[in-house]
PDB file of N, CA and C in Angstrom:
ATOM      1  N   PRO T 361     -28.097  10.773  27.047  1.00 60.00           N
ATOM      2  CA  PRO T 361     -26.925   9.928  25.808  1.00 60.00           C
ATOM      3  C   PRO T 361     -25.913  10.633  25.276  1.00 60.00           C
ATOM      4  N   LEU T 362     -24.338  10.479  24.726  1.00 65.00           N
ATOM      5  CA  LEU T 362     -24.513  11.169  24.446  1.00 65.00           C
ATOM      6  C   LEU T 362     -24.299  10.274  23.187  1.00 65.00           C
ATOM      7  N   ILE T 363     -23.687  11.590  21.782  1.00 71.00           N
ATOM      8  CA  ILE T 363     -24.103  10.723  20.721  1.00 71.00           C
ATOM      9  C   ILE T 363     -22.329  11.592  19.582  1.00 71.00           C
ATOM     10  N   ALA T 364     -22.912  10.824  19.121  1.00 68.00           N
ATOM     11  CA  ALA T 364     -20.799  11.395  18.273  1.00 68.00           C
ATOM     12  C   ALA T 364     -21.341  10.539  17.096  1.00 68.00           C
ATOM     13  N   GLN T 365     -20.873  11.517  15.747  1.00 84.00           N
ATOM     14  CA  GLN T 365     -20.678  10.894  13.983  1.00 84.00           C
ATOM     15  C   GLN T 365     -19.945  11.375  13.940  1.00 84.00           C
ATOM     16  N   ASN T 366     -19.352  10.536  12.971  1.00 88.00           N
ATOM     17  CA  ASN T 366     -17.663  10.925  12.100  1.00 88.00           C
ATOM     18  C   ASN T 366     -17.808  10.276  10.738  1.00 88.00           C
ATOM     19  N   ALA T 367     -16.894  10.889  10.189  1.00 87.00           N
ATOM     20  CA  ALA T 367     -17.518   9.760   8.726  1.00 87.00           C
ATOM     21  C   ALA T 367     -15.792  10.000   8.794  1.00 87.00           C
ATOM     22  N   GLU T 368     -15.643   8.928   7.206  1.00 92.00           N
ATOM     23  CA  GLU T 368     -14.288   8.702   6.931  1.00 92.00           C
ATOM     24  C   GLU T 368     -14.141   8.913   5.350  1.00 92.00           C
ATOM     25  N   LEU T 369     -12.910   9.493   4.884  1.00 94.00           N
ATOM     26  CA  LEU T 369     -12.895   9.747   3.420  1.00 94.00           C
ATOM     27  C   LEU T 369     -11.770   8.640   2.591  1.00 94.00           C
ATOM     28  N   SER T 370     -12.033   8.074   2.127  1.00 97.00           N
ATOM     29  CA  SER T 370     -11.508   7.064   1.625  1.00 97.00           C
ATOM     30  C   SER T 370     -11.326   7.561   0.446  1.00 97.00           C
ATOM     31  N   GLY T 371     -10.397   7.091  -0.364  1.00 97.00           N
ATOM     32  CA  GLY T 371      -9.737   6.032  -1.945  1.00 97.00           C
ATOM     33  C   GLY T 371      -8.442   5.443  -2.329  1.00 97.00           C
ATOM     34  N   LEU T 372      -8.197   5.428  -4.369  1.00 98.00           N
ATOM     35  CA  LEU T 372      -6.941   4.891  -4.188  1.00 98.00           C
ATOM     36  C   LEU T 372      -7.014   6.400  -5.018  1.00 98.00           C
ATOM     37  N   ILE T 373      -5.812   6.731  -5.211  1.00 98.00           N
ATOM     38  CA  ILE T 373      -5.013   7.446  -5.960  1.00 98.00           C
ATOM     39  C   ILE T 373      -3.961   6.943  -7.516  1.00 98.00           C
ATOM     40  N   THR T 374      -5.227   6.947  -8.709  1.00 97.00           N
ATOM     41  CA  THR T 374      -4.751   6.658  -9.290  1.00 97.00           C
ATOM     42  C   THR T 374      -3.521   7.140 -10.983  1.00 97.00           C
ATOM     43  N   ASP T 375      -3.075   6.821 -11.400  1.00 96.00           N
ATOM     44  CA  ASP T 375      -2.589   7.838 -12.825  1.00 96.00           C
ATOM     45  C   ASP T 375      -3.576   7.375 -14.635  1.00 96.00           C
ATOM     46  N   PRO T 376      -2.914   9.057 -15.468  1.00 95.00           N
ATOM     47  CA  PRO T 376      -4.383   8.143 -16.184  1.00 95.00           C
ATOM     48  C   PRO T 376      -4.158   7.372 -16.595  1.00 95.00           C
ATOM     49  N   SER T 377      -3.122   6.219 -16.573  1.00 96.00           N
ATOM     50  CA  SER T 377      -2.510   4.305 -17.416  1.00 96.00           C
ATOM     51  C   SER T 377      -3.136   4.238 -16.162  1.00 96.00           C
ATOM     52  N   GLY T 378      -3.849   4.353 -15.220  1.00 97.00           N
ATOM     53  CA  GLY T 378      -4.415   2.799 -14.377  1.00 97.00           C
ATOM     54  C   GLY T 378      -3.292   2.238 -12.824  1.00 97.00           C
ATOM     55  N   LEU T 379      -2.178   2.969 -12.535  1.00 97.00           N
ATOM     56  CA  LEU T 379      -1.388   3.432 -11.802  1.00 97.00           C
ATOM     57  C   LEU T 379      -1.509   3.510 -10.419  1.00 97.00           C
ATOM     58  N   ALA T 380      -0.590   2.945  -9.132  1.00 98.00           N
ATOM     59  CA  ALA T 380      -0.792   3.465  -8.292  1.00 98.00           C
ATOM     60  C   ALA T 380       0.003   4.804  -8.026  1.00 98.00           C
ATOM     61  N   VAL T 381      -0.342   6.054  -7.130  1.00 98.00           N
ATOM     62  CA  VAL T 381       0.536   6.926  -7.075  1.00 98.00           C
ATOM     63  C   VAL T 381       0.975   6.321  -5.562  1.00 98.00           C
ATOM     64  N   PRO T 382       0.942   6.385  -5.437  1.00 98.00           N
ATOM     65  CA  PRO T 382       2.676   6.533  -4.046  1.00 98.00           C
ATOM     66  C   PRO T 382       2.815   7.825  -3.376  1.00 98.00           C
ATOM     67  N   GLY T 383       2.358   7.955  -2.106  1.00 98.00           N
ATOM     68  CA  GLY T 383       3.469   9.461  -1.958  1.00 98.00           C
ATOM     69  C   GLY T 383       2.292  10.740  -2.201  1.00 98.00           C
ATOM     70  N   ALA T 384       1.104  10.628  -2.842  1.00 98.00           N
ATOM     71  CA  ALA T 384       0.151  11.986  -2.853  1.00 98.00           C
ATOM     72  C   ALA T 384       0.250  12.348  -1.655  1.00 98.00           C
ATOM     73  N   LYS T 385       0.349  13.223  -2.087  1.00 98.00           N
ATOM     74  CA  LYS T 385      -0.934  14.891  -0.231  1.00 98.00           C
ATOM     75  C   LYS T 385      -2.059  14.981  -0.814  1.00 98.00           C
ATOM     76  N   VAL T 386      -3.449  14.192   0.462  1.00 98.00           N
ATOM     77  CA  VAL T 386      -4.101  14.998   0.534  1.00 98.00           C
ATOM     78  C   VAL T 386      -4.879  15.095   1.424  1.00 98.00           C
ATOM     79  N   VAL T 387      -4.974  16.326   0.876  1.00 98.00           N
ATOM     80  CA  VAL T 387      -5.714  18.098   1.977  1.00 98.00           C
ATOM     81  C   VAL T 387      -6.909  17.691   2.171  1.00 98.00           C
ATOM     82  N   VAL T 388      -7.635  17.531   3.665  1.00 97.00           N
ATOM     83  CA  VAL T 388      -9.143  17.783   3.232  1.00 97.00           C
ATOM     84  C   VAL T 388      -8.826  18.231   4.419  1.00 97.00           C
ATOM     85  N   GLU T 389     -10.103  19.641   3.551  1.00 97.00           N
ATOM     86  CA  GLU T 389     -10.154  21.064   4.236  1.00 97.00           C
ATOM     87  C   GLU T 389     -11.707  21.164   4.408  1.00 97.00           C
ATOM     88  N   ASN T 390     -12.544  21.663   5.688  1.00 94.00           N
ATOM     89  CA  ASN T 390     -14.031  22.116   5.571  1.00 94.00           C
ATOM     90  C   ASN T 390     -13.847  23.798   5.635  1.00 94.00           C
ATOM     91  N   PRO T 391     -14.552  23.151   4.191  1.00 95.00           N
ATOM     92  CA  PRO T 391     -14.865  25.170   4.447  1.00 95.00           C
ATOM     93  C   PRO T 391     -15.013  26.347   5.082  1.00 95.00           C
ATOM     94  N   ASP T 392     -16.896  25.112   7.050  1.00 92.00           N
ATOM     95  CA  ASP T 392     -16.705  26.008   7.233  1.00 92.00           C
ATOM     96  C   ASP T 392     -16.351  26.992   8.622  1.00 92.00           C
ATOM     97  N   THR T 393     -14.958  25.408   8.692  1.00 91.00           N
ATOM     98  CA  THR T 393     -14.048  25.935  10.126  1.00 91.00           C
ATOM     99  C   THR T 393     -12.468  26.133   9.788  1.00 91.00           C
ATOM    100  N   ALA T 394     -12.154  25.953   8.117  1.00 93.00           N
ATOM    101  CA  ALA T 394     -10.595  26.502   8.385  1.00 93.00           C
ATOM    102  C   ALA T 394     -10.669  24.663   8.560  1.00 93.00           C
ATOM    103  N   ALA T 395     -10.687  23.776   9.142  1.00 93.00           N
ATOM    104  CA  ALA T 395     -10.098  23.221  10.348  1.00 93.00           C
ATOM    105  C   ALA T 395      -9.580  22.210   8.967  1.00 93.00           C
ATOM    106  N   ALA T 396      -7.465  21.815   9.271  1.00 96.00           N
ATOM    107  CA  ALA T 396      -7.544  20.801   7.700  1.00 96.00           C
ATOM    108  C   ALA T 396      -7.050  19.649   8.353  1.00 96.00           C
ATOM    109  N   ARG T 397      -7.443  18.433   7.885  1.00 96.00           N
ATOM    110  CA  ARG T 397      -6.479  16.948   7.649  1.00 96.00           C
ATOM    111  C   ARG T 397      -5.468  17.297   6.641  1.00 96.00           C
ATOM    112  N   THR T 398      -4.135  16.204   6.780  1.00 98.00           N
ATOM    113  CA  THR T 398      -3.192  16.245   5.853  1.00 98.00           C
ATOM    114  C   THR T 398      -3.085  14.522   5.558  1.00 98.00           C
ATOM    115  N   VAL T 399      -2.904  14.232   5.246  1.00 98.00           N
ATOM    116  CA  VAL T 399      -2.595  12.731   4.873  1.00 98.00           C
ATOM    117  C   VAL T 399      -2.155  12.446   3.624  1.00 98.00           C
ATOM    118  N   SER T 400      -1.410  10.857   3.558  1.00 98.00           N
ATOM    119  CA  SER T 400      -0.160  11.311   2.610  1.00 98.00           C
ATOM    120  C   SER T 400      -1.011   8.647   1.923  1.00 98.00           C
ATOM    121  N   SER T 401      -0.682   9.221   0.482  1.00 98.00           N
ATOM    122  CA  SER T 401      -1.029   7.767  -0.416  1.00 98.00           C
ATOM    123  C   SER T 401       0.017   6.247  -0.207  1.00 98.00           C
ATOM    124  N   ASN T 402      -0.234   4.955   0.453  1.00 98.00           N
ATOM    125  CA  ASN T 402       0.492   4.874   0.832  1.00 98.00           C
ATOM    126  C   ASN T 402       0.969   3.770  -1.146  1.00 98.00           C
ATOM    127  N   GLN T 403       1.946   3.351  -0.831  1.00 98.00           N
ATOM    128  CA  GLN T 403       2.803   2.353  -1.592  1.00 98.00           C
ATOM    129  C   GLN T 403       1.519   1.819  -2.609  1.00 98.00           C
ATOM    130  N   GLN T 404       0.386   1.657  -2.482  1.00 98.00           N
ATOM    131  CA  GLN T 404      -1.280   1.247  -3.449  1.00 98.00           C
ATOM    132  C   GLN T 404      -1.500   2.509  -4.156  1.00 98.00           C
ATOM    133  N   GLY T 405      -1.186   2.912  -3.692  1.00 98.00           N
ATOM    134  CA  GLY T 405      -2.059   4.319  -4.124  1.00 98.00           C
ATOM    135  C   GLY T 405      -3.660   4.891  -3.331  1.00 98.00           C
ATOM    136  N   GLU T 406      -3.296   3.568  -2.305  1.00 98.00           N
ATOM    137  CA  GLU T 406      -4.745   3.765  -0.993  1.00 98.00           C
ATOM    138  C   GLU T 406      -4.470   5.451   0.295  1.00 98.00           C
ATOM    139  N   TYR T 407      -5.390   6.325   0.400  1.00 98.00           N
ATOM    140  CA  TYR T 407      -5.661   6.512   1.312  1.00 98.00           C
ATOM    141  C   TYR T 407      -7.043   7.162   2.438  1.00 98.00           C
ATOM    142  N   SER T 408      -6.551   6.931   3.354  1.00 98.00           N
ATOM    143  CA  SER T 408      -7.709   7.015   4.453  1.00 98.00           C
ATOM    144  C   SER T 408      -7.388   8.478   5.543  1.00 98.00           C
ATOM    145  N   VAL T 409      -8.466   9.506   5.585  1.00 97.00           N
ATOM    146  CA  VAL T 409      -8.957   9.970   6.793  1.00 97.00           C
ATOM    147  C   VAL T 409      -9.538   9.740   7.731  1.00 97.00           C
ATOM    148  N   PRO T 410     -10.211   9.730   8.210  1.00 95.00           N
ATOM    149  CA  PRO T 410     -10.935   8.882   9.553  1.00 95.00           C
ATOM    150  C   PRO T 410     -11.406   9.625  10.273  1.00 95.00           C
ATOM    151  N   ALA T 411     -12.615   9.371  10.765  1.00 92.00           N
ATOM    152  CA  ALA T 411     -12.933  10.610  12.109  1.00 92.00           C
ATOM    153  C   ALA T 411     -13.747  12.286  12.341  1.00 92.00           C
ATOM    154  N   LEU T 412     -13.731  12.450  10.577  1.00 92.00           N
ATOM    155  CA  LEU T 412     -13.958  13.915  10.175  1.00 92.00           C
ATOM    156  C   LEU T 412     -14.808  13.909  10.484  1.00 92.00           C
ATOM    157  N   LEU T 413     -15.498  15.265  10.867  1.00 88.00           N
ATOM    158  CA  LEU T 413     -17.268  15.828  11.719  1.00 88.00           C
ATOM    159  C   LEU T 413     -18.311  15.565  10.216  1.00 88.00           C
ATOM    160  N   PRO T 414     -18.737  15.524  10.091  1.00 84.00           N
ATOM    161  CA  PRO T 414     -20.323  15.170   9.130  1.00 84.00           C
ATOM    162  C   PRO T 414     -19.995  16.353   8.259  1.00 84.00           C
ATOM    163  N   GLY T 415     -19.913  16.888   7.088  1.00 87.00           N
ATOM    164  CA  GLY T 415     -20.631  18.225   7.124  1.00 87.00           C
ATOM    165  C   GLY T 415     -19.662  18.357   6.174  1.00 87.00           C
ATOM    166  N   PRO T 416     -19.205  19.670   4.735  1.00 92.00           N
ATOM    167  CA  PRO T 416     -19.082  19.716   3.345  1.00 92.00           C
ATOM    168  C   PRO T 416     -17.703  19.677   3.599  1.00 92.00           C
ATOM    169  N   HIS T 417     -16.548  18.753   2.369  1.00 95.00           N
ATOM    170  CA  HIS T 417     -14.889  19.764   3.030  1.00 95.00           C
ATOM    171  C   HIS T 417     -14.505  19.490   1.450  1.00 95.00           C
ATOM    172  N   ASP T 418     -13.609  19.958   1.329  1.00 97.00           N
ATOM    173  CA  ASP T 418     -12.861  20.438  -0.198  1.00 97.00           C
ATOM    174  C   ASP T 418     -11.600  19.416  -0.278  1.00 97.00           C
ATOM    175  N   ILE T 419     -11.450  18.440  -1.006  1.00 97.00           N
ATOM    176  CA  ILE T 419     -10.400  17.374  -0.960  1.00 97.00           C
ATOM    177  C   ILE T 419      -9.026  18.298  -2.023  1.00 97.00           C
ATOM    178  N   THR T 420      -7.414  18.273  -1.989  1.00 97.00           N
ATOM    179  CA  THR T 420      -6.962  18.216  -2.439  1.00 97.00           C
ATOM    180  C   THR T 420      -6.154  18.066  -2.729  1.00 97.00           C
ATOM    181  N   ILE T 421      -5.681  17.294  -4.885  1.00 97.00           N
ATOM    182  CA  ILE T 421      -4.568  16.343  -4.340  1.00 97.00           C
ATOM    183  C   ILE T 421      -3.831  16.347  -4.768  1.00 97.00           C
ATOM    184  N   GLU T 422      -2.501  16.060  -4.448  1.00 97.00           N
ATOM    185  CA  GLU T 422      -1.010  16.722  -5.099  1.00 97.00           C
ATOM    186  C   GLU T 422       0.005  16.055  -5.293  1.00 97.00           C
ATOM    187  N   ALA T 423       0.507  15.845  -6.312  1.00 97.00           N
ATOM    188  CA  ALA T 423       1.853  15.079  -6.136  1.00 97.00           C
ATOM    189  C   ALA T 423       2.597  15.209  -7.056  1.00 97.00           C
ATOM    190  N   ASN T 424       4.245  14.959  -7.446  1.00 93.00           N
ATOM    191  CA  ASN T 424       4.558  14.742  -8.060  1.00 93.00           C
ATOM    192  C   ASN T 424       5.062  14.470  -9.702  1.00 93.00           C
ATOM    193  N   GLY T 425       4.441  15.207 -10.247  1.00 91.00           N
ATOM    194  CA  GLY T 425       4.962  15.463 -12.008  1.00 91.00           C
ATOM    195  C   GLY T 425       2.929  15.259 -12.309  1.00 91.00           C
ATOM    196  N   PHE T 426       2.300  15.580 -11.466  1.00 90.00           N
ATOM    197  CA  PHE T 426       0.841  16.190 -11.884  1.00 90.00           C
ATOM    198  C   PHE T 426       0.868  17.319 -10.942  1.00 90.00           C
TER     199      PHE T 426
END
């Protein structure tokens, strides 16, 4: 039988006052393989990175003004 495992990372990006940060760049990189995925937060500051291989990941978030 075939067994597959995937992980998903999701979250909400807000500024120090609690307001959503739309358009923030989110980079998720596996340090073991150097594979990277890039997504952007939506108008509500939410982001989702589906179908990640289980294991450690480095996460970098960038936005204008931060």
